[in-house]
Each structure stands twice: as structure tokens, then as C-alpha cells.
Tab-separated table of C-alpha atoms and ligand atoms in Angstrom:
chain	number	residue	atom	x	y	z
A	270	MET	CA	-2.608	33.985	-23.697
A	271	ALA	CA	-1.098	37.519	-23.372
A	272	SER	CA	1.576	37.696	-20.245
A	273	ALA	CA	0.127	40.633	-18.965
A	274	ILE	CA	-2.828	39.030	-17.359
A	275	LYS	CA	-1.245	36.078	-15.872
A	276	LEU	CA	-0.896	35.983	-11.980
A	277	TRP	CA	2.805	36.704	-12.340
A	278	GLY	CA	2.823	38.850	-15.898
A	279	GLY	CA	3.719	42.205	-14.121
A	280	ARG	CA	7.126	42.151	-15.230
A	281	PHE	CA	6.890	40.386	-18.557
A	282	SER	CA	6.530	42.397	-21.707
A	283	GLY	CA	6.613	39.363	-24.272
A	284	LYS	CA	4.712	36.646	-24.896
A	285	THR	CA	5.125	33.021	-23.947
A	286	ASP	CA	5.163	30.455	-26.668
A	287	PRO	CA	1.873	28.675	-26.689
A	288	LEU	CA	3.762	25.519	-26.770
A	289	MET	CA	5.273	26.969	-23.570
A	290	ASP	CA	2.051	27.452	-21.817
A	291	ARG	CA	0.733	24.082	-22.450
A	292	PHE	CA	4.088	22.508	-21.151
A	293	ASN	CA	4.011	24.627	-17.890
A	294	GLU	CA	0.617	24.221	-16.909
A	295	SER	CA	-0.434	21.738	-14.473
A	296	ILE	CA	-4.280	22.234	-14.062
A	297	ASN	CA	-5.163	18.873	-15.794
A	298	PHE	CA	-3.882	16.989	-13.151
A	299	ASP	CA	-3.560	19.152	-9.882
A	300	LYS	CA	-7.411	19.992	-10.373
A	301	ARG	CA	-7.573	16.997	-7.958
A	302	LEU	CA	-6.484	19.391	-5.283
A	303	TYR	CA	-9.418	21.594	-5.904
A	304	GLU	CA	-10.981	21.057	-2.236
A	305	ALA	CA	-7.580	21.040	-0.207
A	306	ASP	CA	-6.726	24.304	-2.083
A	307	LEU	CA	-10.070	26.203	-1.230
A	308	LEU	CA	-9.977	24.919	2.663
A	309	GLY	CA	-6.462	26.090	2.741
A	310	SER	CA	-7.607	29.565	1.223
A	311	GLN	CA	-10.355	29.900	3.704
A	312	ALA	CA	-7.865	29.045	6.608
A	313	TYR	CA	-5.524	31.688	5.262
A	314	ALA	CA	-8.061	34.511	4.827
A	315	LYS	CA	-9.075	34.030	8.395
A	316	ALA	CA	-5.440	34.414	9.514
A	317	LEU	CA	-5.027	37.463	7.373
A	318	SER	CA	-8.113	39.230	9.331
A	319	GLN	CA	-7.043	38.152	12.751
A	320	ARG	CA	-3.790	40.280	11.940
A	321	ASN	CA	-6.021	43.043	10.251
A	322	ILE	CA	-4.728	42.770	7.082
A	323	ILE	CA	-8.209	42.109	5.751
A	324	THR	CA	-11.466	43.402	7.518
A	325	THR	CA	-13.849	40.778	9.283
A	326	GLU	CA	-16.275	42.138	6.439
A	327	GLU	CA	-13.555	40.924	3.588
A	328	LYS	CA	-12.697	37.946	5.272
A	329	ASP	CA	-16.424	36.775	5.297
A	330	ILE	CA	-16.788	37.494	1.646
A	331	LEU	CA	-13.591	35.706	0.925
A	332	VAL	CA	-14.634	32.565	2.882
A	333	ASN	CA	-17.993	32.524	1.497
A	334	GLY	CA	-16.968	33.098	-1.978
A	335	LEU	CA	-14.458	30.245	-1.721
A	336	GLU	CA	-17.245	28.078	-0.486
A	337	ASP	CA	-19.253	28.780	-3.607
A	338	VAL	CA	-16.091	27.820	-5.618
A	339	LEU	CA	-16.043	24.678	-3.813
A	340	LYS	CA	-19.719	23.805	-4.567
A	341	GLU	CA	-19.076	24.609	-8.402
A	342	TRP	CA	-16.319	22.010	-8.421
A	343	ARG	CA	-18.555	19.508	-6.192
A	344	GLU	CA	-21.542	19.879	-8.667
A	345	GLY	CA	-18.997	19.705	-11.656
A	346	THR	CA	-20.206	23.170	-12.842
A	347	PHE	CA	-16.583	24.506	-12.499
A	348	ILE	CA	-15.426	25.755	-15.804
A	349	ILE	CA	-11.583	25.607	-16.437
A	350	LYS	CA	-10.505	28.634	-18.844
A	351	GLU	CA	-7.465	29.368	-20.838
A	352	GLY	CA	-4.918	30.822	-18.724
A	353	ASP	CA	-5.927	28.571	-15.811
A	354	GLU	CA	-2.400	27.622	-15.343
A	355	ASP	CA	-2.707	25.347	-12.172
A	356	ILE	CA	-5.456	24.797	-9.670
A	357	HIS	CA	-4.411	27.854	-7.544
A	358	THR	CA	-4.829	30.316	-10.479
A	359	ALA	CA	-8.117	28.658	-11.682
A	360	ASN	CA	-9.663	29.006	-7.886
A	361	GLU	CA	-8.337	32.602	-7.628
A	362	ARG	CA	-9.367	33.836	-10.930
A	363	ARG	CA	-13.223	32.187	-10.406
A	364	LEU	CA	-13.254	33.888	-6.971
A	365	GLY	CA	-12.368	36.939	-8.496
A	366	GLU	CA	-15.199	36.659	-11.067
A	367	LEU	CA	-17.744	35.823	-8.138
A	368	ILE	CA	-16.494	38.035	-5.552
A	369	GLY	CA	-14.806	41.184	-7.569
A	370	SER	CA	-11.463	42.870	-6.287
A	371	VAL	CA	-11.618	41.475	-2.531
A	372	ALA	CA	-10.245	38.431	-4.091
A	373	GLY	CA	-7.049	40.217	-4.982
A	374	LYS	CA	-6.299	40.333	-1.200
A	375	LEU	CA	-6.291	36.675	-0.618
A	376	HIS	CA	-2.898	36.103	-1.508
A	377	THR	CA	-1.475	38.805	0.623
A	378	GLY	CA	2.022	37.460	2.023
A	379	ARG	CA	1.276	33.992	0.382
A	380	SER	CA	3.113	32.537	-2.570
A	381	ARG	CA	2.096	29.308	-4.658
A	382	ASN	CA	5.017	27.702	-3.383
A	383	ASP	CA	3.818	27.598	0.267
A	384	GLN	CA	0.075	27.305	-1.105
A	385	VAL	CA	1.069	23.991	-3.322
A	386	ALA	CA	2.991	22.365	-0.429
A	387	THR	CA	0.011	22.641	2.026
A	388	ASP	CA	-2.631	21.799	-0.555
A	389	PHE	CA	-0.369	18.650	-1.547
A	390	ARG	CA	0.004	17.477	1.943
A	391	LEU	CA	-3.939	18.288	2.818
A	392	TRP	CA	-4.784	15.706	-0.225
A	393	ALA	CA	-2.346	13.302	0.548
A	394	ARG	CA	-3.522	12.868	4.260
A	395	GLU	CA	-7.003	12.454	3.334
A	396	GLU	CA	-6.094	10.142	0.253
A	397	THR	CA	-3.898	7.723	2.225
A	398	LYS	CA	-6.438	7.709	5.109
A	399	LYS	CA	-8.868	6.119	2.302
A	400	LEU	CA	-6.088	3.664	1.238
A	401	LEU	CA	-5.459	2.584	5.224
A	402	VAL	CA	-9.430	1.744	5.246
A	403	TYR	CA	-9.255	-0.633	2.412
A	404	LEU	CA	-5.787	-2.054	3.670
A	405	LYS	CA	-7.581	-2.933	7.058
A	406	GLU	CA	-10.423	-4.527	5.134
A	407	LEU	CA	-7.971	-6.591	3.316
A	408	ILE	CA	-6.538	-7.955	6.400
A	409	GLY	CA	-9.807	-8.685	7.978
A	410	VAL	CA	-10.939	-10.882	4.947
A	411	ALA	CA	-7.279	-12.636	5.311
A	412	VAL	CA	-7.909	-13.213	9.180
A	413	GLU	CA	-11.759	-14.036	8.535
A	414	ARG	CA	-10.659	-16.861	6.054
A	415	ALA	CA	-7.810	-18.348	8.257
A	416	LYS	CA	-10.217	-18.586	10.911
A	417	LYS	CA	-13.076	-20.344	9.115
A	418	GLU	CA	-10.473	-22.493	7.211
A	419	ILE	CA	-7.852	-23.342	10.100
A	420	ASP	CA	-8.140	-26.927	9.621
A	421	VAL	CA	-7.095	-26.940	5.992
A	422	ILE	CA	-3.489	-28.259	5.359
A	423	MET	CA	-1.591	-28.036	2.397
A	424	PRO	CA	2.278	-28.372	1.236
A	425	GLY	CA	4.327	-25.590	2.014
A	426	TYR	CA	7.239	-24.824	-0.366
A	427	THR	CA	10.771	-23.392	-0.486
A	428	HIS	CA	12.276	-22.944	-3.795
A	429	LEU	CA	8.982	-23.869	-5.318
A	430	GLN	CA	9.600	-27.249	-4.143
A	431	ARG	CA	7.624	-29.297	-1.544
A	432	ALA	CA	8.945	-28.707	1.835
A	433	GLN	CA	6.703	-29.422	4.879
A	434	PRO	CA	2.799	-29.700	5.668
A	435	ILE	CA	1.727	-26.232	6.631
A	436	ARG	CA	-1.697	-24.874	7.450
A	437	TRP	CA	-3.573	-23.207	4.708
A	438	SER	CA	-4.410	-20.281	7.212
A	439	HIS	CA	-0.829	-19.808	8.328
A	440	TRP	CA	0.049	-19.284	4.650
A	441	LEU	CA	-2.803	-16.596	4.441
A	442	LEU	CA	-1.623	-15.138	7.497
A	443	THR	CA	1.693	-14.361	6.331
A	444	TYR	CA	0.175	-11.904	4.022
A	445	ALA	CA	-2.165	-10.515	6.840
A	446	TRP	CA	1.176	-9.865	8.743
A	447	SER	CA	2.767	-7.983	6.153
A	448	TRP	CA	-0.245	-5.965	5.595
A	449	LYS	CA	-0.631	-4.834	9.079
A	450	GLU	CA	2.983	-3.408	8.648
A	451	ASP	CA	1.912	-1.851	5.769
A	452	ALA	CA	-0.880	-0.321	7.729
A	453	GLU	CA	1.560	0.826	10.280
A	454	ARG	CA	4.127	2.122	8.070
A	455	LEU	CA	1.421	4.270	6.615
A	456	THR	CA	-0.135	5.611	9.887
A	457	GLN	CA	3.584	6.611	10.641
A	458	ILE	CA	3.927	8.465	7.150
A	459	ILE	CA	0.557	10.125	7.595
A	460	ASP	CA	1.693	11.342	10.994
A	461	ARG	CA	4.732	12.511	9.884
A	462	LEU	CA	3.672	14.489	6.646
A	463	ASN	CA	0.759	16.237	8.748
A	464	VAL	CA	2.742	19.517	9.613
A	465	LEU	CA	2.071	22.679	7.898
A	466	PRO	CA	4.046	24.666	5.101
A	467	LEU	CA	1.588	27.682	4.940
A	468	GLY	CA	3.102	31.079	6.051
A	469	SER	CA	6.562	29.921	4.603
A	470	GLY	CA	5.770	32.282	1.662
A	471	ALA	CA	7.751	32.179	-1.449
A	472	LEU	CA	10.902	30.894	0.692
A	473	ALA	CA	11.838	33.323	3.342
A	474	GLY	CA	8.552	33.445	5.484
A	475	ASN	CA	5.478	35.553	5.955
A	476	PRO	CA	5.718	38.928	6.536
A	477	PHE	CA	2.731	39.864	8.248
A	478	ASN	CA	3.345	37.587	11.300
A	479	ILE	CA	0.570	35.598	10.527
A	480	ASP	CA	-0.349	32.914	12.991
A	481	ARG	CA	0.962	29.720	11.812
A	482	GLU	CA	-0.107	27.823	14.856
A	483	PHE	CA	-3.604	29.116	14.370
A	484	LEU	CA	-3.358	27.886	10.380
A	485	ALA	CA	-2.211	24.505	11.371
A	486	LYS	CA	-5.054	24.004	13.952
A	487	GLU	CA	-7.602	25.100	11.306
A	488	LEU	CA	-6.657	22.720	8.771
A	489	GLY	CA	-5.865	19.768	11.456
A	490	PHE	CA	-2.157	19.584	11.035
A	491	LYS	CA	-0.355	18.594	14.254
A	492	GLY	CA	2.234	21.470	13.889
A	493	VAL	CA	4.148	23.539	11.486
A	494	ILE	CA	7.377	23.137	9.519
A	495	HIS	CA	9.787	25.374	11.457
A	496	ASN	CA	12.086	26.475	8.668
A	497	SER	CA	10.451	28.311	5.841
A	498	LEU	CA	12.951	27.192	3.185
A	499	LEU	CA	12.198	23.577	3.809
A	500	GLY	CA	8.435	24.205	4.136
A	501	VAL	CA	8.316	25.087	0.189
A	502	SER	CA	10.686	22.602	-0.832
A	503	ASP	CA	10.426	19.484	1.382
A	504	ARG	CA	8.583	16.435	-0.727
A	505	ASP	CA	9.997	13.578	1.641
A	506	PHE	CA	6.428	12.667	2.252
A	507	VAL	CA	6.095	11.901	-1.354
A	508	ALA	CA	9.135	9.523	-1.387
A	509	GLU	CA	7.640	8.062	1.352
A	510	ILE	CA	4.116	7.414	0.096
A	511	LEU	CA	5.710	6.312	-2.897
A	512	PHE	CA	8.004	3.673	-1.119
A	513	TRP	CA	4.814	2.603	1.111
A	514	SER	CA	2.933	2.228	-2.082
A	515	SER	CA	5.944	-0.147	-3.626
A	516	VAL	CA	6.109	-2.285	-0.516
A	517	THR	CA	2.314	-2.813	-0.087
A	518	MET	CA	2.375	-3.811	-3.884
A	519	ILE	CA	5.099	-6.347	-3.250
A	520	HIS	CA	2.777	-7.943	-0.888
A	521	ILE	CA	0.242	-7.803	-3.206
A	522	SER	CA	2.255	-9.131	-5.899
A	523	ARG	CA	3.352	-12.001	-4.057
A	524	PHE	CA	0.204	-13.062	-2.598
A	525	SER	CA	-1.129	-12.929	-6.153
A	526	GLU	CA	2.101	-15.037	-7.741
A	527	ASP	CA	1.127	-17.810	-5.290
A	528	LEU	CA	-2.470	-17.939	-6.139
A	529	ILE	CA	-2.017	-17.766	-9.751
A	530	LEU	CA	0.147	-20.979	-9.306
A	531	TYR	CA	-2.419	-22.584	-7.011
A	532	SER	CA	-5.204	-22.014	-9.437
A	533	THR	CA	-3.258	-23.761	-12.059
A	534	SER	CA	-4.707	-27.552	-13.104
A	535	GLU	CA	-1.289	-28.855	-11.861
A	536	PHE	CA	-1.854	-27.407	-8.482
A	537	GLY	CA	-5.915	-27.115	-8.353
A	538	PHE	CA	-5.839	-25.638	-4.782
A	539	VAL	CA	-8.176	-22.776	-5.504
A	540	THR	CA	-10.264	-21.558	-8.280
A	541	LEU	CA	-11.115	-17.860	-8.698
A	542	ALA	CA	-14.719	-16.620	-8.535
A	543	ASP	CA	-15.958	-15.831	-12.116
A	544	ALA	CA	-16.206	-12.178	-10.936
A	545	TYR	CA	-12.390	-11.737	-10.876
A	546	SER	CA	-11.722	-13.810	-13.895
A	547	THR	CA	-11.781	-13.733	-17.642
A	548	GLY	CA	-12.136	-16.266	-20.687
A	549	SER	CA	-9.980	-16.653	-23.837
A	550	SER	CA	-11.309	-15.109	-26.909
A	551	LEU	CA	-9.989	-18.150	-28.733
A	552	MET	CA	-9.911	-20.982	-26.227
A	553	PRO	CA	-13.471	-21.852	-24.782
A	554	GLN	CA	-12.314	-23.933	-21.759
A	555	LYS	CA	-10.032	-21.081	-20.725
A	556	LYS	CA	-10.557	-19.107	-17.161
A	557	ASN	CA	-7.625	-16.891	-16.837
A	558	PRO	CA	-6.811	-15.209	-13.308
A	559	ASP	CA	-6.520	-11.697	-14.770
A	560	SER	CA	-7.322	-9.963	-11.769
A	561	LEU	CA	-4.320	-11.352	-9.959
A	562	GLU	CA	-2.160	-10.824	-13.110
A	563	LEU	CA	-2.783	-7.495	-13.190
A	564	LEU	CA	-2.191	-6.797	-9.553
A	565	ARG	CA	1.014	-8.538	-10.144
A	566	GLY	CA	1.428	-6.144	-13.085
A	567	LYS	CA	0.640	-3.050	-11.726
A	568	SER	CA	3.149	-3.312	-8.788
A	569	GLY	CA	5.853	-2.453	-11.555
A	570	ARG	CA	4.069	0.418	-12.624
A	571	VAL	CA	4.000	1.714	-8.866
A	572	PHE	CA	7.912	1.009	-8.390
A	573	GLY	CA	8.324	3.159	-11.504
A	574	GLN	CA	6.501	6.081	-10.083
A	575	LEU	CA	8.840	5.846	-7.278
A	576	SER	CA	12.046	5.537	-8.983
A	577	GLY	CA	10.843	8.617	-11.317
A	578	PHE	CA	10.094	10.953	-8.550
A	579	LEU	CA	13.423	10.099	-6.841
A	580	MET	CA	15.321	11.194	-9.893
A	581	THR	CA	13.361	14.449	-10.326
A	582	TYR	CA	13.615	15.211	-6.435
A	583	LYS	CA	17.514	14.463	-6.058
A	584	GLY	CA	19.783	17.119	-6.768
A	585	LEU	CA	17.317	20.077	-6.543
A	586	PRO	CA	18.779	23.194	-5.367
A	587	SER	CA	17.433	24.718	-2.115
A	588	THR	CA	13.900	25.884	-1.863
A	589	TYR	CA	11.030	25.658	-4.677
A	590	ASN	CA	12.053	24.698	-8.280
A	591	LYS	CA	9.437	23.995	-11.167
A	592	ASP	CA	10.752	20.382	-11.211
A	593	LEU	CA	8.525	19.987	-8.222
A	594	GLN	CA	5.479	20.131	-9.999
A	595	GLU	CA	6.531	16.784	-11.298
A	596	ASP	CA	5.564	15.416	-7.755
A	597	LYS	CA	1.830	15.194	-8.083
A	598	GLU	CA	1.466	12.784	-11.341
A	599	PRO	CA	3.188	9.876	-9.804
A	600	ILE	CA	1.329	10.200	-6.406
A	601	PHE	CA	-1.872	10.205	-8.187
A	602	ASP	CA	-1.132	7.618	-10.279
A	603	ALA	CA	0.360	5.284	-7.390
A	604	ALA	CA	-2.868	6.220	-5.196
A	605	ASP	CA	-5.480	5.309	-8.010
A	606	THR	CA	-3.342	1.950	-8.522
A	607	LEU	CA	-3.207	1.178	-4.840
A	608	SER	CA	-6.933	2.199	-4.463
A	609	GLY	CA	-7.964	-0.219	-6.883
A	610	SER	CA	-5.628	-3.119	-5.998
A	611	LEU	CA	-6.355	-3.312	-2.451
A	612	GLN	CA	-10.145	-3.395	-3.212
A	613	ILE	CA	-9.803	-5.966	-6.014
A	614	THR	CA	-7.306	-8.080	-3.728
A	615	SER	CA	-9.984	-8.107	-0.979
A	616	GLY	CA	-12.540	-9.174	-3.832
A	617	VAL	CA	-10.417	-12.028	-4.942
A	618	LEU	CA	-9.791	-13.241	-1.581
A	619	SER	CA	-13.162	-13.213	-0.007
A	620	THR	CA	-14.958	-15.066	-3.072
A	621	LEU	CA	-11.832	-17.726	-3.768
A	622	THR	CA	-12.844	-21.265	-3.723
A	623	ILE	CA	-10.418	-23.564	-2.079
A	624	TYR	CA	-9.905	-27.538	-2.438
A	625	PRO	CA	-8.739	-28.972	0.641
A	626	GLU	CA	-8.923	-32.598	-0.859
A	627	ARG	CA	-6.279	-31.372	-3.703
A	628	MET	CA	-4.149	-29.608	-1.395
A	629	ARG	CA	-3.906	-32.721	0.934
A	630	GLN	CA	-3.054	-34.804	-2.228
A	631	GLY	CA	-0.281	-32.531	-2.700
A	632	LEU	CA	1.348	-33.918	0.664
A	633	SER	CA	3.729	-36.665	0.217
A	634	PRO	CA	5.593	-38.769	2.752
A	635	ASP	CA	8.972	-37.666	2.035
A	636	MET	CA	7.919	-34.131	3.089
A	637	LEU	CA	8.189	-35.690	6.461
A	638	ALA	CA	11.900	-36.517	6.155
A	639	THR	CA	12.496	-33.859	8.836
A	640	ASP	CA	10.248	-35.345	11.088
A	641	LEU	CA	12.011	-38.311	10.802
A	642	ALA	CA	15.215	-36.735	11.766
A	643	GLU	CA	13.469	-34.964	14.716
A	644	TYR	CA	12.064	-38.348	15.919
A	645	LEU	CA	15.764	-39.581	16.455
A	646	VAL	CA	16.594	-36.438	18.039
A	647	ARG	CA	14.133	-36.900	20.641
A	648	LYS	CA	15.797	-40.125	21.188
A	649	GLY	CA	18.989	-38.600	22.121
A	650	VAL	CA	20.773	-38.699	18.513
A	651	PRO	CA	22.714	-35.410	17.530
A	652	PHE	CA	20.738	-33.465	14.863
A	653	ARG	CA	23.429	-33.290	12.302
A	654	GLU	CA	23.640	-37.313	12.581
A	655	THR	CA	19.878	-37.821	12.254
A	656	HIS	CA	19.669	-35.220	9.181
A	657	HIS	CA	22.166	-37.926	7.443
A	658	ILE	CA	20.224	-40.804	8.641
A	659	ALA	CA	16.883	-39.318	7.484
A	660	GLY	CA	18.471	-38.473	4.084
A	661	ALA	CA	19.747	-42.336	3.771
A	662	ALA	CA	16.319	-43.309	4.391
A	663	VAL	CA	14.783	-41.313	1.685
A	664	ARG	CA	17.492	-42.509	-0.443
A	665	LEU	CA	16.851	-46.191	-0.091
A	666	ALA	CA	13.140	-45.419	-0.507
A	667	GLU	CA	13.857	-44.064	-3.925
A	668	GLU	CA	16.042	-47.001	-4.680
A	669	ARG	CA	13.088	-49.201	-4.115
A	670	ASN	CA	10.847	-47.191	-5.870
A	671	THR	CA	8.639	-46.494	-2.820
A	672	THR	CA	8.165	-43.898	-0.099
A	673	ILE	CA	9.780	-43.605	3.125
A	674	SER	CA	6.771	-44.403	5.137
A	675	ASN	CA	6.571	-47.785	3.296
A	676	LEU	CA	10.344	-48.640	4.883
A	677	THR	CA	10.013	-51.596	7.656
A	678	LEU	CA	11.321	-51.317	11.309
A	679	GLY	CA	13.979	-53.470	10.117
A	680	ASP	CA	14.974	-51.042	7.568
A	681	PHE	CA	15.071	-48.271	10.004
A	682	LYS	CA	17.107	-50.211	12.505
A	683	GLN	CA	19.839	-51.010	9.994
A	684	LEU	CA	20.172	-47.220	9.461
A	685	HIS	CA	20.194	-46.582	13.404
A	686	GLN	CA	19.674	-48.725	16.431
A	687	ALA	CA	17.598	-45.888	18.210
A	688	PHE	CA	14.392	-46.539	15.821
A	689	GLU	CA	11.733	-48.223	17.592
A	690	GLU	CA	8.050	-49.475	16.859
A	691	ASP	CA	6.640	-45.919	17.507
A	692	ILE	CA	8.149	-44.777	14.067
A	693	ASN	CA	4.736	-45.787	12.491
A	694	LEU	CA	3.402	-42.737	14.253
A	695	ILE	CA	5.394	-40.045	12.421
A	696	TRP	CA	3.392	-40.639	9.063
A	697	ASP	CA	0.922	-38.397	10.025
A	698	TYR	CA	0.769	-34.874	8.297
A	699	GLU	CA	-1.467	-33.447	11.057
A	700	LYS	CA	0.918	-34.727	13.775
A	701	SER	CA	4.040	-32.755	11.655
A	702	ILE	CA	2.039	-29.772	11.708
A	703	GLU	CA	1.038	-29.827	15.287
A	704	ASN	CA	4.610	-30.436	16.534
A	705	ARG	CA	5.418	-26.847	15.186
A	706	CYS	CA	3.809	-25.234	18.153
A	707	SER	CA	6.789	-22.566	19.051
A	708	LEU	CA	5.384	-19.098	18.895
A	709	GLY	CA	4.789	-18.339	15.195
A	710	GLY	CA	4.809	-22.020	13.673
A	711	THR	CA	1.902	-23.699	11.741
A	712	SER	CA	0.240	-25.491	14.730
A	713	LYS	CA	-3.477	-24.843	15.424
A	714	GLN	CA	-2.618	-23.257	18.537
A	715	THR	CA	0.014	-20.882	17.392
A	716	VAL	CA	-2.196	-19.905	14.264
A	717	GLN	CA	-4.990	-19.161	16.500
A	718	GLU	CA	-2.738	-17.187	18.546
A	719	GLN	CA	-1.956	-15.264	15.218
A	720	ILE	CA	-5.683	-14.740	14.384
A	721	VAL	CA	-6.348	-13.399	18.067
A	722	LYS	CA	-3.665	-10.841	18.057
A	723	LEU	CA	-4.473	-9.629	14.546
A	724	THR	CA	-8.273	-9.382	15.401
A	725	LYS	CA	-7.262	-7.605	18.384
A	726	TRP	CA	-5.196	-5.238	16.304
A	727	LEU	CA	-8.156	-4.817	13.763
A	728	GLY	CA	-10.339	-3.822	16.623
A	729	GLU	CA	-7.779	-1.267	18.041
A	730	ASN	CA	-7.150	0.250	14.889
B	825	LIG	N1	1.601	24.332	-10.160
B	825	LIG	C1	2.749	24.505	-9.143
B	825	LIG	C2	3.488	23.488	-8.758
B	825	LIG	O1	2.781	22.246	-8.905
B	825	LIG	C3	2.632	25.471	-8.331
B	825	LIG	C4	3.722	26.166	-7.694
B	825	LIG	C5	3.851	27.289	-8.719
B	825	LIG	N2	4.932	28.274	-8.114
B	825	LIG	C6	5.984	28.937	-8.725
B	825	LIG	N3	6.935	29.692	-8.129
B	825	LIG	N4	5.957	28.888	-10.083
B	825	LIG	O2	4.606	23.176	-8.119
């Protein structure tokens, strides 16, 4: 394409290398910003007419013309043409074709630098709001299951070794709490990014005393960015969204990892619905948890987008640099990944079958060794001693090739005089669970309290 017909072609006499044209253009991905771009331009046309830079008539022609361009995008009839370097160029080119030379007044005092920064924030605000809805749905699914399956108990693990009995619902709510924090974090990010760059010009500000407060109100921003240099160059919100995406994916990935383990024949605690599993092309018996493996795998990809963007962002000199065009694909990719992942996680969790009997079979009396130590504590023996005594009981049982619950009162008395007949009562998993009734513990009441809190939060948010 001859440089003379480029938006910025005036000062150039030579042609750009066609390869450079393709290297430079972003339309293939930034066309996603079409709506934000057109809404931003409509608001800007109104602001220009307020300052009498254009007439009311011209403003109306611009606003209506932009509406027609929007309709074309929505109906899929917008045709991208050679020379449409990016979404801003494409929309302005099409506007000119539809309404003629008035289109050339729209960009007065504006630069693609403040335009793209505005479009991107508008788009990010709306996109992340959708993710917030999916996230809340997921929390709702976890809370519902926890409520329904509150009586199911299972082994809890540390170091992947059987540790203590816990409620299945308690395990589930771990993730519900993390996702709640993710939702809160995202809400804060949305609030922070919701400030207006438009009116910053290329870098130095707008020469027509444009009413930026008006523009902010028109576009739903809570305020303006108070420094034009920052307005065109600040992409902290991109870093924040990518970091948020990464942390949310960590929670999804760890959740998936747990369920992948629990779905193995060795555990047998859960099976995935057919809707979220696939078979093997070779082994007919296989049912693979592909959904969970993809969730775990896709987390890596999101972290990659975060670190890639940070590399691009660091060390940029003040204000706009073309490097910043590289801010979009990471977020587009992360947003698509999060959108899919959140919905699939909800699907997997809401359709999962659990096997309470298998979970119970995973419990063994040695998991009550801590309860044994606590029994002695209640009899007045210092914990450091009781820990040692309970350890000796575990060893004795192992030597006899039996479980600690099979040791006799006599055996226990040999270990410490404080043991009495009621030692028999501690070999009860439910009781062990119910003992953990301090706030945040796995007892029924404390799990119910968690459910109440999370349900209340869901209702208010
Ligand atoms: N496509 C560009 C971007 O995404 C738009 C801004 C171009 N500004 C410029 N001075 N070349 O960053």
C-alpha cells in the first residue's frame, strides 16, 4: 500500500516494505475492540460538539454513522480492507465511506494513543465482568455441593499422606474461599482500571479544552487519569488482570489435581461425568479426566502470558511506544482461557459422582493418633509428652502387625497411667471431626458456618 493513503502518511515519501505493513498491523486481533472503539468515538464526537469544534449537525452525522458501522460489525458484514492497519483505522475508514468528509473531523485533538488506551480499558472492564459472573457461578456450585454432602467424610492429606479425617465439604470449600478471594480481587481491579485516558492526546493533552469529566461519565468511567503522559502509557491493569488470571488458574489447577488423584482407581473417591471425560483410542477400558488435565495444563499458558507481557512492559521509556501493541493478545488469550476454564470447572463439579463408602474406606485408625495424644492432653498431660506416647502406641501396633485401635487398655496403661476405660471412645472418625469445632475447622457446625457466610456473600455480590 502506498504510504500516502495511510492515516499518518503525510510526512512519508517512500513506501513501507509489505512485510513491514503486515508486521505493523494489529487488525487481526484488535478487531475485538470494535464496539469499545465505536462507543468511545461517539462520546468523543459529542464532546467535540460541546466545544463547538463541530456543529450539532455534524455531531449527529458522526454519531449515526458510527452506529451504522457498529451494526455492520454486529451483523458480520463489516469488510476489513487492505490498509486497515488496526481497528481504529478500519472504523474511521469505513465511517468516511458511509458519511463522507465529516468523518475527517472526528479525530480532532485525539490520537490513537489515547484512543487505544480508552478502548482497551472499556473492553477489559466489560470482559472481566463476564468472568466475574462465571466465577460466582462456580462458587455457587461448590457451596451447593458442600451443603448437600455435608455428612460425607474422607481422609485429609498432608504431603499426600493420610493425615486426619475431614469432611468432603470442608475440602470443597477450600476452593470456594479461594475463588471468593479471586472474585474480590477482580472487583478491585475492575474498579481501579475504570478511569478514562481519552483527552490525553498523543501524550501532552487535548488542545480543545475537551470536557474529560463528561467523556468519563458518557463511557461509564468513575473518573479520569490525571496525567496525560500516564494516560497513554499506563497498562498496569493488563498486568493486574493477567496476574489475577494466573492466581485464579492456580486455584483451578490445584482443584483439578486433587480430583484427578481422587478419580484414579487407587483412590476411587469420585468419577467424572461422561460429558467431561474422554476414552482412549487404544485401551477400551479407559475413562480419562481430560477436562481436569486441560484445566491444569492451561494454567501454564496463562502464566506464560503474564510473564511475556511483563517483559514487554518493563523498561519502556515514557508514554506510548509501539511495544504496547503487544499488550492485547496476552489478555485476549487469558480472557478466553479463563472464560472456558471457569465454565468447564463448574460443569465438572456439578456433575461429579462421589463415592462416600470409598472415602470412608480410605480412613484408618492411625489417622486418629493425634486424637490419642489429645485424649491425654485432656487428662492433663503436656502435649509434647502425649505426642511421644501416641507415637509409641503407633510403633507398638506396627510391631504387632495390628492397628492402634486394637491395643488393649493394659497396653495403653503401660505407656501412661492416665489412660482409662474411655480410651475406647476415641476410635471414632466422626468424633475426631466434630472435635475440630474452632472457627474454620472441619466439624459440622463450623462447615455450616462457612456455608452460611459464603451463601450470604453470594447473595450480596
Ligand atoms: N494499534 C495500536 C496499538 O494497539 C494503536 C495505537 C497506535 N499509535 C501509534 N502512535 N502508532 O497500540
